[in-house]
Short mmCIF file of C-alpha atoms in Angstrom, two decimals:
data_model
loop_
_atom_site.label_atom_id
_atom_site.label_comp_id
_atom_site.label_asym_id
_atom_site.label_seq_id
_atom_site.Cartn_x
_atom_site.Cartn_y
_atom_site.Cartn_z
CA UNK A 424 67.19 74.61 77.22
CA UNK A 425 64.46 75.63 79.25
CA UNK A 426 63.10 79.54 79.56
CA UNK A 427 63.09 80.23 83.67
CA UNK A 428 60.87 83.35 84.12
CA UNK A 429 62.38 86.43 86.09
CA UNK A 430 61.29 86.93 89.69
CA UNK A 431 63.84 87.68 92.72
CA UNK A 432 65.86 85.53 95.26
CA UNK A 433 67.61 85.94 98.60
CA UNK A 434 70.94 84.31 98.70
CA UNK A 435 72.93 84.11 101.90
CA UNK A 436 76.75 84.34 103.06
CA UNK A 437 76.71 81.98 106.65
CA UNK A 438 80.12 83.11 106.53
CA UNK A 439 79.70 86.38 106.63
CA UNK A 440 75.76 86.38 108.23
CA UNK A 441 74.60 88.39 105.62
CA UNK A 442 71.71 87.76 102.92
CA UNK A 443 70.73 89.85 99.80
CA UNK A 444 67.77 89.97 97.65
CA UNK A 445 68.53 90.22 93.78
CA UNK A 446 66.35 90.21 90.59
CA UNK A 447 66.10 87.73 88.10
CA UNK A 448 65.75 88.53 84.56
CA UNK A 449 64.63 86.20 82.48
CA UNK A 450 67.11 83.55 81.09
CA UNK A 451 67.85 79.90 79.65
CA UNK A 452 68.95 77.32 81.42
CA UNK A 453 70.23 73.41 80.53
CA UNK A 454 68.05 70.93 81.34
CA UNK A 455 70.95 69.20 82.80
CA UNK A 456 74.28 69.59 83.38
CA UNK A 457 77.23 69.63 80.13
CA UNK A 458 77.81 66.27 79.12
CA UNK A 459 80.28 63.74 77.38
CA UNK A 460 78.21 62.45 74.76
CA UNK A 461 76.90 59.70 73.88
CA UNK A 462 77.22 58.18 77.55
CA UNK A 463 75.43 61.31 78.91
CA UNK A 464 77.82 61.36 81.96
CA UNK A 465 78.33 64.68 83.12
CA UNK A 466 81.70 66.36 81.76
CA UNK A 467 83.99 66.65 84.82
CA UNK A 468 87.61 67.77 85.95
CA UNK A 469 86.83 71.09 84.23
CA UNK A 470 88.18 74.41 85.55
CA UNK A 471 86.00 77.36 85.89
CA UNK A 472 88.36 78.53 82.93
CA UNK A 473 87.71 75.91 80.73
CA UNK A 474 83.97 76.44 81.26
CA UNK A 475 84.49 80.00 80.45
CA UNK A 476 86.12 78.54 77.18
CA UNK A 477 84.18 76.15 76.03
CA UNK A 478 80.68 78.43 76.27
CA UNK A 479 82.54 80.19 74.25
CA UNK A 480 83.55 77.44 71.85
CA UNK A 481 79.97 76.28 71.89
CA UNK A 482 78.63 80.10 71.14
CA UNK A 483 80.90 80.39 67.62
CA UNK A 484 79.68 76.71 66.80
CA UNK A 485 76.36 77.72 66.91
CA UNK A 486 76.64 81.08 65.37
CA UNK A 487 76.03 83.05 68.79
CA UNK A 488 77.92 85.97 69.85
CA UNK A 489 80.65 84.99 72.46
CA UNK A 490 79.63 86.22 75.88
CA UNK A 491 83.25 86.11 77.32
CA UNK A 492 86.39 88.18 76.41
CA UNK A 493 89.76 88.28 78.93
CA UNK A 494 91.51 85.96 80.37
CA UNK A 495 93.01 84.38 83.50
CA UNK A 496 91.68 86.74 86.66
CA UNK A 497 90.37 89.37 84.48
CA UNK A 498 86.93 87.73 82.45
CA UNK A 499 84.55 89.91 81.47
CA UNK A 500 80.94 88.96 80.51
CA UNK A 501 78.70 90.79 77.98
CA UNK A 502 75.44 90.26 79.60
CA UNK A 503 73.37 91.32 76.52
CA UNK A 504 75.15 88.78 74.58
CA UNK A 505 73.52 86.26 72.77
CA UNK A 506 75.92 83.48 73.20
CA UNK A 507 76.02 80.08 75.74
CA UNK A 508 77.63 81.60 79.69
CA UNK A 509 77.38 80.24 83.03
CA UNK A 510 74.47 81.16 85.12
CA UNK A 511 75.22 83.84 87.79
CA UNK A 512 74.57 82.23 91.35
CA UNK A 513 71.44 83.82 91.98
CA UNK A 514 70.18 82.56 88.40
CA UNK A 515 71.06 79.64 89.66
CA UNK A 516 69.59 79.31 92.55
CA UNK A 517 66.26 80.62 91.54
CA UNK A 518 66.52 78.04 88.87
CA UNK A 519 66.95 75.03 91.81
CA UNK A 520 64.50 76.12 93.56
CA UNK A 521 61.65 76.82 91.06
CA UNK A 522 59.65 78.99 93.26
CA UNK A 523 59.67 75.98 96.36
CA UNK A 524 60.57 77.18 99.24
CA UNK A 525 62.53 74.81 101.20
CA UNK A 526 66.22 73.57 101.17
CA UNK A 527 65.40 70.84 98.16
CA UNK A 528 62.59 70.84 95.65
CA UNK A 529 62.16 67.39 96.55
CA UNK A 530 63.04 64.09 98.70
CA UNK A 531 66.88 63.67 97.76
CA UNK A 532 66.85 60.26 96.74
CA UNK A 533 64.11 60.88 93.98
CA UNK A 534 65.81 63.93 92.64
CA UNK A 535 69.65 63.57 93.31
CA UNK A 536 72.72 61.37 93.09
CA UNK A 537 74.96 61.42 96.24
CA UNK A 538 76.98 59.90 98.44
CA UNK A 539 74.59 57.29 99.90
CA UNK A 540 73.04 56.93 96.14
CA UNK A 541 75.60 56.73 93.32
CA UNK A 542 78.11 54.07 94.26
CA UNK A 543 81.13 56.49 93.95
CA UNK A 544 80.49 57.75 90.45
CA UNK A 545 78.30 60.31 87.92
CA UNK A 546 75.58 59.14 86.02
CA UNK A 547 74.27 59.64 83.27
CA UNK A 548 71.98 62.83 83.28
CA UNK A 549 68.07 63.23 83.64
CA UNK A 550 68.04 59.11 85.89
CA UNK A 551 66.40 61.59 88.69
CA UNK A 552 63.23 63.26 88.85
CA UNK A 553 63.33 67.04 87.77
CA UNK A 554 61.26 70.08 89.43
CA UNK A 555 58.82 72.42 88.47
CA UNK A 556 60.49 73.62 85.56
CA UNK A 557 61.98 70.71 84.29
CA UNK A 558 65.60 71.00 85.43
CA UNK A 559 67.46 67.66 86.08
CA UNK A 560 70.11 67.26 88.55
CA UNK A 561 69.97 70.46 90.17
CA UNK A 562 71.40 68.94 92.94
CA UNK A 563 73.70 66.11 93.20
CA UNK A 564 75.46 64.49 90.58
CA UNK A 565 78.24 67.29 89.90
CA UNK A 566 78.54 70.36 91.60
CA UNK A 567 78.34 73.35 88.86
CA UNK A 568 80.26 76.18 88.48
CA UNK A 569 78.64 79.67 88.11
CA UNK A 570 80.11 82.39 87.29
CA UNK A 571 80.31 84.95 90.48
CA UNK A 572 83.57 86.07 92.41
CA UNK A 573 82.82 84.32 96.62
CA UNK A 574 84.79 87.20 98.00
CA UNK A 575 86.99 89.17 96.20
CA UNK A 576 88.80 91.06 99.43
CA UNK A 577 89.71 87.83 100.98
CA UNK A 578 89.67 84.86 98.50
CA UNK A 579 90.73 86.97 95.34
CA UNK A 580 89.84 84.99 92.28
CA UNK A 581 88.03 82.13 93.90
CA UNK A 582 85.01 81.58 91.83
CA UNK A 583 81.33 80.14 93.31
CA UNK A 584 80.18 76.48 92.56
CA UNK A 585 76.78 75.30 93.45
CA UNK A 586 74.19 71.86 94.20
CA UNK A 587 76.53 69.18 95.62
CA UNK A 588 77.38 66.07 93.86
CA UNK A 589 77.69 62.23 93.31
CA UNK A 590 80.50 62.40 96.76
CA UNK A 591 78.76 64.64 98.60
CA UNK A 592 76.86 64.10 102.08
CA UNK A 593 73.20 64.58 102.32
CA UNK A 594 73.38 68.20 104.37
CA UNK A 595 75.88 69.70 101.22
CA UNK A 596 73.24 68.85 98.40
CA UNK A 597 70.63 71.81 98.85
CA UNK A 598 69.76 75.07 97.25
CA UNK A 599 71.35 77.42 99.21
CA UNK A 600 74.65 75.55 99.71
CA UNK A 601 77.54 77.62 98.67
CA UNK A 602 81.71 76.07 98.09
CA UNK A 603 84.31 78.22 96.08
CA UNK A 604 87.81 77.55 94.63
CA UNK A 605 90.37 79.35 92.18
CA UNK A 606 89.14 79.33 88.55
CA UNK A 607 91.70 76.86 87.40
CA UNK A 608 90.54 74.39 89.95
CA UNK A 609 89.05 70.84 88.35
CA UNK A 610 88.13 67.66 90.21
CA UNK A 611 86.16 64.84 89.13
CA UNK A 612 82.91 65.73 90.39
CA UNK A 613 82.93 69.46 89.40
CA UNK A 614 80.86 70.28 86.01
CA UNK A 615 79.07 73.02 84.64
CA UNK A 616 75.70 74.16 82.99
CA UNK A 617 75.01 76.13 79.97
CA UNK A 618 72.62 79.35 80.54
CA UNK A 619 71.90 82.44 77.49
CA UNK A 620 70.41 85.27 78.01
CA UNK A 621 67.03 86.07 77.07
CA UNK A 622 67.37 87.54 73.81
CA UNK A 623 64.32 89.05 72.23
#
């Protein structure tokens, strides 16, 4: 995993026209996205529910304390925790952007697999150029769940999933791009990525 540094980020709602600054403490992030080993491919048609699950799984495996507890609509996270979670969106976001400052951290087709790129599949992780901080496929490839609520007065559970994918057009694989669907959504180019907390 790699240590991202704390600092701050604005996300943004187009939606709703509204952006918001929030801090970043430091965390851990996966160099690339969960895979199926040994092809590397990323690990697909999981629900935000089974990613809850298996960072769970992962966390008593490797003798971590479990970050989640709950089920269904009503998942908690223990934040001080030092067990495997999904990054929050701002994490997330900072991470992808590693301190750049426009809408990729690079030219797409160096860094990304997408829909004029991957010949209508994943590939294996880490084929793609990373950025600053040594984070593969950021954006393209899969898109990765995180674990915020979009809008909890008017899409209830729907959970946030960021960075665009192996299908996606050129203008939905960027930093600040934002799509959302219920937790036990799952489609094939829909993964996740480990993040821990900083413990000390």
């Amino acid at each position: 995993m790699v240590q991202v540094p704390g600092g701050e980020v604005t996300l943004r709602d187009d939606r709703r026209k509204i952006e918001w600054t929030v801090p970043i403490r430091p965390f851990l992030l996966g160099r690339s996205p969960v895979t199926m080993s040994p092809q590397r491919i990323p690990l697909v048609n999981v629900s935000w529910l089974d990613a809850v699950a298996l960072c769970n799984r992962l966390s008593r495996e490797s003798g971590f304390a479990e970050c989640y507890s709950g089920a269904d609509d009503d998942v908690t996270c223990d934040w001080d925790a030092d067990g495997y979670r999904l990054p929050t969106e701002a994490e997330w976001q900072y991470a992808c952007k590693a301190e750049t400052t426009g809408y990729r951290y690079g030219e797409l087709d160096e860094i990304a697999w997408y829909s004029e790129n991957s010949g209508g599949v994943p590939h294996p992780v880490e084929r793609k150029a990373p950025n600053s901080w040594g984070l593969h496929d950021m954006l393209g490839n899969v898109w990765e769940w995180c674990w915020d609520l979009y809008d909890q007065e008017v899409y209830g559970s729907y959970r946030i999933f960021r960075g665009g994918s192996w299908a996606e057009e050129a203008r939905g694989c960027g930093a600040s791009v934002r799509r959302r669907s219920h937790p036990t959504f799952s489609i094939d180019d829909l993964g996740f990525r480990l993040a821990r907390s900083s413990v000390q």
